[in-house]
Tab-separated table of C-alpha atoms and ligand atoms in Angstrom:
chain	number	residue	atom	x	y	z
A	1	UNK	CA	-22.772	6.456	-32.122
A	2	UNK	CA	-18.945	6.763	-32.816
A	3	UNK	CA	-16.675	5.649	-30.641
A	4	UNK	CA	-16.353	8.016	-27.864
A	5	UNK	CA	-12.854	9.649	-26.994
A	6	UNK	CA	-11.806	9.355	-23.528
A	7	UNK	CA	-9.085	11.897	-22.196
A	8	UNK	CA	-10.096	11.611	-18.551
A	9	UNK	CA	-7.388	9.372	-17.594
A	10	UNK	CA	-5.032	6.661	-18.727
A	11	UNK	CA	-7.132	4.306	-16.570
A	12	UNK	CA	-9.949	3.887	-19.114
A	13	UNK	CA	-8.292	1.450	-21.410
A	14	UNK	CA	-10.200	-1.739	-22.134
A	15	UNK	CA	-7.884	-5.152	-21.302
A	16	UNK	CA	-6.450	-6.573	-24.841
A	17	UNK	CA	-7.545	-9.431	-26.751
A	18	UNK	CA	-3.939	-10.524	-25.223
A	19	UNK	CA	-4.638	-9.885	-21.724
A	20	UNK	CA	-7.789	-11.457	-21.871
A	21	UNK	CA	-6.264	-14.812	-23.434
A	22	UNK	CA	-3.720	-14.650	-20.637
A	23	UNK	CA	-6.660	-13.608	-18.253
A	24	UNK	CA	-8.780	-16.741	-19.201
A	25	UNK	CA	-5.105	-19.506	-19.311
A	26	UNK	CA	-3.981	-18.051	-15.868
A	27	UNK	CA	-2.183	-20.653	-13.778
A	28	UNK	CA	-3.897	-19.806	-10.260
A	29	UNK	CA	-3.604	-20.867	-6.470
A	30	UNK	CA	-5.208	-19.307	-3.535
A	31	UNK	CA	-2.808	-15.419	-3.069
A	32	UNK	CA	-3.048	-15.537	0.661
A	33	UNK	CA	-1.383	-19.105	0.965
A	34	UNK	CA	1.277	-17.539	-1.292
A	35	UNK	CA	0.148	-20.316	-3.730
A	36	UNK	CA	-0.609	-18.464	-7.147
A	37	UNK	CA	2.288	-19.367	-9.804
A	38	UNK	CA	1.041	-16.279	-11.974
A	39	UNK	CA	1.036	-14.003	-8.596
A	40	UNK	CA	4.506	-14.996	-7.439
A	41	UNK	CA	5.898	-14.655	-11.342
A	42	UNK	CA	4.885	-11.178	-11.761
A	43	UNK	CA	6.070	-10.052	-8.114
A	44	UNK	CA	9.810	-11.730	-8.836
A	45	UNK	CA	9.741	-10.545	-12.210
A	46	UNK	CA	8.742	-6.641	-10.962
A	47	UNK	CA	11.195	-6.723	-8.432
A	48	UNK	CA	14.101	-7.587	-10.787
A	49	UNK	CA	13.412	-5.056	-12.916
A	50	UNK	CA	13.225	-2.481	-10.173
A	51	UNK	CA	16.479	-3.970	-9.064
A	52	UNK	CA	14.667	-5.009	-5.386
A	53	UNK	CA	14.703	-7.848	-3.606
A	54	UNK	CA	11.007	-8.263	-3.307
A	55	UNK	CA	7.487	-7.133	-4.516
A	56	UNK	CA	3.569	-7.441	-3.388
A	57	UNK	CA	0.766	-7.221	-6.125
A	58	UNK	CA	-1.907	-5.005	-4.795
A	59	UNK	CA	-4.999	-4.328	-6.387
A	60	UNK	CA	-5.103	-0.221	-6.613
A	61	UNK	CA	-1.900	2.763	-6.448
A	62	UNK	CA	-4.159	3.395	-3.337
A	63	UNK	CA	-3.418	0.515	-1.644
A	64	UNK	CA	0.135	0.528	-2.793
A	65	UNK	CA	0.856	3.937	-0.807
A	66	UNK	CA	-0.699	3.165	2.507
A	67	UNK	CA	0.886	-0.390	2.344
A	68	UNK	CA	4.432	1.278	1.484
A	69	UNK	CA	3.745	4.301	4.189
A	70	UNK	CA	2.717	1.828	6.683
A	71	UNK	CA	5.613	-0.229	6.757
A	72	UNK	CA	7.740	2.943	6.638
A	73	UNK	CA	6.200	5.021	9.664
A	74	UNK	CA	3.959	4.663	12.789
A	75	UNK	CA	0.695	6.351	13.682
A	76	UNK	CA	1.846	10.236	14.740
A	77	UNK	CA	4.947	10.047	12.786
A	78	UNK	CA	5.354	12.522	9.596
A	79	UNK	CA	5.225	12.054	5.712
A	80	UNK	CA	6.957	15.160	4.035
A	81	UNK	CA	5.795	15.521	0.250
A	82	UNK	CA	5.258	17.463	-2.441
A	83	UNK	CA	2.300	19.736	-1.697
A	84	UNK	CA	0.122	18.172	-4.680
A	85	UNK	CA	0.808	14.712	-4.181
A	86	UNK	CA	-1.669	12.116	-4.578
A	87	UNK	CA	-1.776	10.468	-1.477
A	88	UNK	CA	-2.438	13.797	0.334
A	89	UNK	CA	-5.383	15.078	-2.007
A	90	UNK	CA	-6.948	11.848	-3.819
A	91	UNK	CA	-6.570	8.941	-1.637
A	92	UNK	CA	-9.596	9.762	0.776
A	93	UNK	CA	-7.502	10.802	3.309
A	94	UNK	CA	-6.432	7.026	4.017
A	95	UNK	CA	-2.891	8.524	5.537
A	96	UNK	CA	-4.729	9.862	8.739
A	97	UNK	CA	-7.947	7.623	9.043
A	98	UNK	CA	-6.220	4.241	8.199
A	99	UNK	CA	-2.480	5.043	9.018
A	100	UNK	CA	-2.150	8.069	11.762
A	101	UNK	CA	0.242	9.482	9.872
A	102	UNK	CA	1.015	13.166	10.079
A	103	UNK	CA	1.637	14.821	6.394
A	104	UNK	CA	3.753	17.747	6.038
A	105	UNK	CA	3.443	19.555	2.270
A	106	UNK	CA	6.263	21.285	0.893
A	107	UNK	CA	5.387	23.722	-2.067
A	108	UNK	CA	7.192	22.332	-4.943
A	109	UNK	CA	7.898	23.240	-8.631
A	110	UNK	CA	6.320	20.764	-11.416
A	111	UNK	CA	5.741	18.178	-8.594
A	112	UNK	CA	9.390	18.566	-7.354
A	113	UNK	CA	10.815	19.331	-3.749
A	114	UNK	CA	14.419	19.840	-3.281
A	115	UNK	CA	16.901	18.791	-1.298
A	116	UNK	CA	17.499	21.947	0.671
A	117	UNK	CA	13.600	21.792	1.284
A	118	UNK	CA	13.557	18.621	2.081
A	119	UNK	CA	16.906	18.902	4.692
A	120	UNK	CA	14.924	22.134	6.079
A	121	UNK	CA	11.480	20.240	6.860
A	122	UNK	CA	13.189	17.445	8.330
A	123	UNK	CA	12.842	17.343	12.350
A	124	UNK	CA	15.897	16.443	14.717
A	125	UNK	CA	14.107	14.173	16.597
A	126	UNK	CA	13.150	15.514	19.831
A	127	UNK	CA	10.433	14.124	21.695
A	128	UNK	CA	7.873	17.504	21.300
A	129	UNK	CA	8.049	16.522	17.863
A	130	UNK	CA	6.162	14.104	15.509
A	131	UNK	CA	9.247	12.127	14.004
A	132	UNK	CA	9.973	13.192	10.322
A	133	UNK	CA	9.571	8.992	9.361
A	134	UNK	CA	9.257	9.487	5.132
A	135	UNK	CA	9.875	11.114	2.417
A	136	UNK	CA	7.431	10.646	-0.438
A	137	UNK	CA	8.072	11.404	-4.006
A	138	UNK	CA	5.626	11.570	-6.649
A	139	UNK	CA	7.064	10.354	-10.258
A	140	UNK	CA	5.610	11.079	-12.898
A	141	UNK	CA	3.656	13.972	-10.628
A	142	UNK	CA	-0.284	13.452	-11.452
A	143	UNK	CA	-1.314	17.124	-10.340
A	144	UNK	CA	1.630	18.577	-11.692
A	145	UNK	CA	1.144	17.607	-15.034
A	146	UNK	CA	2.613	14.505	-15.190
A	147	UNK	CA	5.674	15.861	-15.064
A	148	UNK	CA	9.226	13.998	-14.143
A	149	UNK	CA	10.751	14.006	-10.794
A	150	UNK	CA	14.683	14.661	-12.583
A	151	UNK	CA	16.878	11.584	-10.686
A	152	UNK	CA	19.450	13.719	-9.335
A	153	UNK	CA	17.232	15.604	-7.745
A	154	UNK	CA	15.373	12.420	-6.082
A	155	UNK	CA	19.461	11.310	-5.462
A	156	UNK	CA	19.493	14.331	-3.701
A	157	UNK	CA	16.270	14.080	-1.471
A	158	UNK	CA	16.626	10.767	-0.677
A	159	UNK	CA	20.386	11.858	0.473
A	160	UNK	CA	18.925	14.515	2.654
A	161	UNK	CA	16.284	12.024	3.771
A	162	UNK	CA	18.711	9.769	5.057
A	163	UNK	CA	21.067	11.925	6.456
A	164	UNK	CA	17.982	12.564	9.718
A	165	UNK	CA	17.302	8.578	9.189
A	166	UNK	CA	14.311	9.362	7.585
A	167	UNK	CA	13.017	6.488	5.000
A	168	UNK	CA	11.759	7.305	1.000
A	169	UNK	CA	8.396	6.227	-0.508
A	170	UNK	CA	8.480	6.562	-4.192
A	171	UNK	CA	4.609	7.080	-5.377
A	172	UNK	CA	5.708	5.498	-8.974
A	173	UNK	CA	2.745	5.152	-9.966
A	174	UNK	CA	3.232	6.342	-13.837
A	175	UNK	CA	7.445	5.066	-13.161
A	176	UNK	CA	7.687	4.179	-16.617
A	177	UNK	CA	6.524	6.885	-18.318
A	178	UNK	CA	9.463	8.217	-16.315
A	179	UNK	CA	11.397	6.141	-18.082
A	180	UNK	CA	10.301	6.012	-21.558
A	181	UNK	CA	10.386	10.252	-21.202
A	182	UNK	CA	14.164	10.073	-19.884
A	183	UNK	CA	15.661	7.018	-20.710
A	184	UNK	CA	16.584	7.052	-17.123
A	185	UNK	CA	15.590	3.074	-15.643
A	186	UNK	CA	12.698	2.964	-13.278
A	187	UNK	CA	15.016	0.955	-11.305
A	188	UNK	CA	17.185	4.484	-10.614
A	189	UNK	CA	14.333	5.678	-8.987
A	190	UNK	CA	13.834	2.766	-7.074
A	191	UNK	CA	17.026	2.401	-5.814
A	192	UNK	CA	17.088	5.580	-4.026
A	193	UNK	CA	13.647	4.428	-2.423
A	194	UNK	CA	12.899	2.580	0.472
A	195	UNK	CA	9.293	1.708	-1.139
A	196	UNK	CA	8.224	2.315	-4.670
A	197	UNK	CA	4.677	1.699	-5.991
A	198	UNK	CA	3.721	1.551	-9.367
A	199	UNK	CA	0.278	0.842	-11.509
A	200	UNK	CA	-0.635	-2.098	-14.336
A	201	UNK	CA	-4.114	-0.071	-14.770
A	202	UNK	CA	-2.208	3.553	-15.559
A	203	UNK	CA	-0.492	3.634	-19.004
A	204	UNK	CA	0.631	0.049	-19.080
A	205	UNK	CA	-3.305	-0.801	-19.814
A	206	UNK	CA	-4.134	-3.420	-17.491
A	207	UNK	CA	-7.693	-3.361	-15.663
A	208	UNK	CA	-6.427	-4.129	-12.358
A	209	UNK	CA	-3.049	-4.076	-10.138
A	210	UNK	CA	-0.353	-2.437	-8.743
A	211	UNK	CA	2.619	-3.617	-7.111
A	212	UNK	CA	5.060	-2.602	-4.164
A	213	UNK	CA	8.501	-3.176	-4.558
A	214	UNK	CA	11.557	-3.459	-1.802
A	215	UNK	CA	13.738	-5.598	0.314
A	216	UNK	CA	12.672	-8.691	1.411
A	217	UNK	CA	11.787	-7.662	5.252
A	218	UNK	CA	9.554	-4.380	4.023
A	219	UNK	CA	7.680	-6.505	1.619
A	220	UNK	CA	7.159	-9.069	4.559
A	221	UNK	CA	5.561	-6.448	6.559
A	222	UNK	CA	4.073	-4.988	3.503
A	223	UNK	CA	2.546	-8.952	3.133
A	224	UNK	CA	0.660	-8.153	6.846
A	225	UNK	CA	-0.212	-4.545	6.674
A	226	UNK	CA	-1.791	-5.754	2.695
A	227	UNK	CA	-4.001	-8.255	4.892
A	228	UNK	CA	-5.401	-5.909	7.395
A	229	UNK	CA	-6.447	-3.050	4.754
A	230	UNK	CA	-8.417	-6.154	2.901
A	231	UNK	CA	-6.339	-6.301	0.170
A	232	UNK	CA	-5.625	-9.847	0.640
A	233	UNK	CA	-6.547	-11.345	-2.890
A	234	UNK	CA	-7.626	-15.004	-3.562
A	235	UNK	CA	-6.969	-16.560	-6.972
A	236	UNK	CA	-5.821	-12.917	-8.297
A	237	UNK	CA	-3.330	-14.509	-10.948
A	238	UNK	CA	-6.117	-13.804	-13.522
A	239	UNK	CA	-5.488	-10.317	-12.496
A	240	UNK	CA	-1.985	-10.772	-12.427
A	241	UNK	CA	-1.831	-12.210	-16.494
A	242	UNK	CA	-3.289	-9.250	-17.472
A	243	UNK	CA	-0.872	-6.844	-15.504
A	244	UNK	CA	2.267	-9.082	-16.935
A	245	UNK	CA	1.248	-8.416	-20.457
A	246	UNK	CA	0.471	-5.011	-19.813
A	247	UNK	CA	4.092	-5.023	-18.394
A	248	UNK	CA	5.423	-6.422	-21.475
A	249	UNK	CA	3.991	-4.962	-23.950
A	250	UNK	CA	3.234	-1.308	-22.596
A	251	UNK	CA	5.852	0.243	-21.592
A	252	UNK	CA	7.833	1.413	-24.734
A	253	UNK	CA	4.557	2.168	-26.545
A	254	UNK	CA	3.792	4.713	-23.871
A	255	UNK	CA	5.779	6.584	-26.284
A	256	UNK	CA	3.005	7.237	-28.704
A	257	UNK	CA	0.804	8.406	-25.681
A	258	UNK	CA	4.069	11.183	-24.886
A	259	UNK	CA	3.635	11.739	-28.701
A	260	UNK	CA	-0.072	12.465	-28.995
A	261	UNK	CA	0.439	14.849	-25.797
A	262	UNK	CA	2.647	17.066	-26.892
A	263	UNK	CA	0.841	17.352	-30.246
A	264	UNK	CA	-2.428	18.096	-28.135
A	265	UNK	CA	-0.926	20.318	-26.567
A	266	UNK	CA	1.126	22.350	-29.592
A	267	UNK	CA	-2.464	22.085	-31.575
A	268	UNK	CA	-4.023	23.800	-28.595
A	269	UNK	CA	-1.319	26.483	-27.671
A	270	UNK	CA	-1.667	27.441	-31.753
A	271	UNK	CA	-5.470	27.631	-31.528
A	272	UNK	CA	-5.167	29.720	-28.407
A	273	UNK	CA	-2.292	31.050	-27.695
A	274	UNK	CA	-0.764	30.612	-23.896
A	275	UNK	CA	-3.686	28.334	-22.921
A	276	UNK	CA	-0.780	25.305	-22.232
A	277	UNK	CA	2.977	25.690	-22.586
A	278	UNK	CA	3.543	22.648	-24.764
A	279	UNK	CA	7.642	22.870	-22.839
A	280	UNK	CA	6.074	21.016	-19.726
A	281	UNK	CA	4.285	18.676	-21.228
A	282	UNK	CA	7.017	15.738	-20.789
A	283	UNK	CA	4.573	13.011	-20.748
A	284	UNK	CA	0.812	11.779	-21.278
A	285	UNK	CA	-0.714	14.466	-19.466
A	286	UNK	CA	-1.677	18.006	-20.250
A	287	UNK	CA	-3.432	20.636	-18.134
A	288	UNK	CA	-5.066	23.513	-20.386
A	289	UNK	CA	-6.721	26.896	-19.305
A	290	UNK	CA	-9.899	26.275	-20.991
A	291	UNK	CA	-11.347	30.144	-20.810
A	292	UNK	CA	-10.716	30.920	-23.965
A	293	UNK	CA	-12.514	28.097	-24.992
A	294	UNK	CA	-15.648	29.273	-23.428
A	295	UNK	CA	-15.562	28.856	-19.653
A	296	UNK	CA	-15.199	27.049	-16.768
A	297	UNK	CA	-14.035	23.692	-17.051
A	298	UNK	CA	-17.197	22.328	-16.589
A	299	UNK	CA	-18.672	24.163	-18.658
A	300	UNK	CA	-16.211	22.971	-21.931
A	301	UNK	CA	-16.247	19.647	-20.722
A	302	UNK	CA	-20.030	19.197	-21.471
A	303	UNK	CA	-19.559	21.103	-25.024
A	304	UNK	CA	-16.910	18.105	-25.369
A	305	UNK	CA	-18.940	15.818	-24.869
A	306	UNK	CA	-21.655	17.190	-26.828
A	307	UNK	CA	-18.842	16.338	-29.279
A	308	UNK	CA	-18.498	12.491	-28.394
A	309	UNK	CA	-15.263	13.684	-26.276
A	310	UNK	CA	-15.159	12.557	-22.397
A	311	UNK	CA	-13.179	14.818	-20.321
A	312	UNK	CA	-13.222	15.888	-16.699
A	313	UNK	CA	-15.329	19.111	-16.115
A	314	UNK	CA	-14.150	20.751	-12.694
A	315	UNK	CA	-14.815	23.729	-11.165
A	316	UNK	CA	-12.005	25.661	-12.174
A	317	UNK	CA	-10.832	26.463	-15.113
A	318	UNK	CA	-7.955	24.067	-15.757
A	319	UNK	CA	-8.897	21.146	-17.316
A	320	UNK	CA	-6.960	17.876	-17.286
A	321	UNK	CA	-6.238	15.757	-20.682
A	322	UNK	CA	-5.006	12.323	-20.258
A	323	UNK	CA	-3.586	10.675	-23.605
A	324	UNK	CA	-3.626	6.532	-22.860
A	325	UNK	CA	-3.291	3.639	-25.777
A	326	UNK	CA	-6.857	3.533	-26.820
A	327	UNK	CA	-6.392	7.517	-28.189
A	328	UNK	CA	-4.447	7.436	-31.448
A	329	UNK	CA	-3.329	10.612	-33.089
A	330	UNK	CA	-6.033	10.448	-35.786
A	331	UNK	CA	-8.573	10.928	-32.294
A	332	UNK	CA	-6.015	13.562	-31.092
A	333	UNK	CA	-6.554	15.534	-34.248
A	334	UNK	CA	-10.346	15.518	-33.651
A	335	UNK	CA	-10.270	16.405	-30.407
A	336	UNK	CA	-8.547	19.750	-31.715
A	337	UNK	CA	-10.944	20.454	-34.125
A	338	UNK	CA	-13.363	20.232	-31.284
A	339	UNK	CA	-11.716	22.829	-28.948
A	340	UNK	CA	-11.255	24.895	-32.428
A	341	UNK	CA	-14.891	24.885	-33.219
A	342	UNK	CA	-15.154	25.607	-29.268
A	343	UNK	CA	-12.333	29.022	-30.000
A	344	UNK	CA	-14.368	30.196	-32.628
A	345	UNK	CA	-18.220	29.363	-31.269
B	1	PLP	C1	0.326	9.469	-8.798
B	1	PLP	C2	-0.768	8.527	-8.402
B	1	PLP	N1	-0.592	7.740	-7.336
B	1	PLP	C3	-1.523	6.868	-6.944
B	1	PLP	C4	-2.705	6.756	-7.622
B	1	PLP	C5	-3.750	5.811	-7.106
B	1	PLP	O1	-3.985	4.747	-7.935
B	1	PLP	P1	-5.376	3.928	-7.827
B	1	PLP	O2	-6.379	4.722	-8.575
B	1	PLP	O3	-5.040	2.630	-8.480
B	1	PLP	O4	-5.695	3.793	-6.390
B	1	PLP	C6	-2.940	7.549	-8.749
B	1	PLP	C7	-4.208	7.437	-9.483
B	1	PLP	O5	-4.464	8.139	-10.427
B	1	PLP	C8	-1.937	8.470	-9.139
B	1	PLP	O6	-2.127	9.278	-10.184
């Protein structure tokens, strides 16, 4: 059979011939002695380019959050977010069962609080109530569509956040397609955070790893708090190759991926009109309204993949489409014949 096409998620890419070369000549030491070259390379390296002081390689976004939320808050404090955000909906609910962490979700537009929402949420501190420890931003926002948190507005939150002495967690997990949307650094965005996490195994292409970036005390702590979740890694630099390639050689092509998005999504909204507004998508996500494709989304996923296409059939109706390096536009192109043939059937 044909190769299938896989737009659940940017985390499906296969590691590169290069990654696996670097994978296989890793330089490696035991991680929890601090004593893995390739490990303590890729942490320096990440935190200069998010302009911090220091970073942690983790091994999932997951782990990355509760780390970063951790060292940020204590069990019965409050996390105010964005109402969609990941850590709230996706994470298994690690906030409460691993952290005791009260969230409070703010209803946001494209994934985006504001300031004034923020400065509203935020408690003065009085001992009836839970104490308003972090803010957490979500950029690019997952549920929203991978859409951009805009970095005046996170200039402005993280103001407001600061102004009650509350701390900022920046869930940056997709943080560079951020960038390559915007132009705007990642490092903006991290320097109006506290704690910023971001993902190898996203868009970058890497099979494994994330990393935590901030000042030198928070990633000591983060060091700790890594240990007691089990996320204390071994000889990990052979993850660790693969996540510095996928650093160096991913990020501007995520381009392409923005590219075959938007083109997915203008081929859809022409073969059924209003389905997607092509306008929001701003990166390598798009969420369509499948109905007039013939159902629910489970439903059209399974005539998909009927069509060697591997998508993610929910119960609704909206249906998530994740463009990633191993779709070219030549797949893109097929895929829209697909959901044409779907239109007409
Ligand atoms: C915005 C966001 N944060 C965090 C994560 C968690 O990453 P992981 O799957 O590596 O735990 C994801 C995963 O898709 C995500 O989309």
């Amino acid at each position: 059979m044909d190769k299938l096409i896989d737009l659940r998620s940017d985390t499906v890419t296969r590691p590169t011939p290069e990654m696996r070369r670097a994978m296989a000549e890793a330089e490696v030491g035991d991680d929890v002695f601090g004593d893995d070259p390739t490990v303590n390379e890729l942490q320096e390296h990440a935190a200069a380019l998010l302009g911090k002081e220091a970073g942690l390689f983790v091994p999932t976004g997951s782990m990355g959050n509760q780390v970063s939320l951790a060292c940020l808050a204590r069990p019965g404090d409050e996390v105010v977010c964005e109402a969609g955000a990941h850590f709230l909906h996706f994470e298994g609910g690690s906030a409460a069962a691993h952290l005791g962490l009260m969230v409070r979700p703010l209803p946001g537009r494209a994934g985006v609080i504001t300031a004034d929402q923020v400065a509203a949420a935020l408690r003065p501190g009085s001992e009836h109530n839970p104490r308003s420890a972090v803010v957490a931003i979500e950029n690019t926002h997952n549920s929203a569509g991978g859409r951009v948190f805009p970095i005046d507005e996170a200039r402005a939150v993280a103001s407001a956040a600061r102004a009650t002495g509350a701390a900022v967690h920046v869930d940056g997990a997709r943080i560079f397609n951020a960038q390559v949307a915007t132009g705007v650094p990642a490092r903006e965005w991290a320097a109006v955070a506290d704690t910023l996490t971001f993902c190898f195994s996203k868009g970058l292409g890497a099979p494994i790893g994330s990393m935590v970036v901030g000042d030198a005390e928070v990633i000591r702590e983060a060091r700790r708090i890594r240990k007691r979740l089990g996320g204390g890694m071994r000889q990990v630099g052979v993850l660790a190759a693969a996540a510095r390639v996928a650093l160096d050689t991913g990020v501007e092509r995520l381009a392409e991926d923005h590219d075959n998005a938007r083109a997915l999504a203008e081929g859809l909204a022409d073969i059924a009109s209003g389905c997607v507004d092509p306008t929001e998508v701003e990166t390598n996500m798009v969420y369509v309204d499948v109905t007039p494709f013939g159902g629910d989304a489970a439903e059209v996923s399974a005539a998909l993949r009927r069509a060697g296409i591997l998508t993610v059939g929910g119960p609704t109706t909206s249906m998530r489409l994740v463009t990633h390096r191993d779709v070219d536009a030549a797949e893109i192109d097929a895929v829209l014949l697909a959901f044409k043939e779907l239109a007409r059937a």
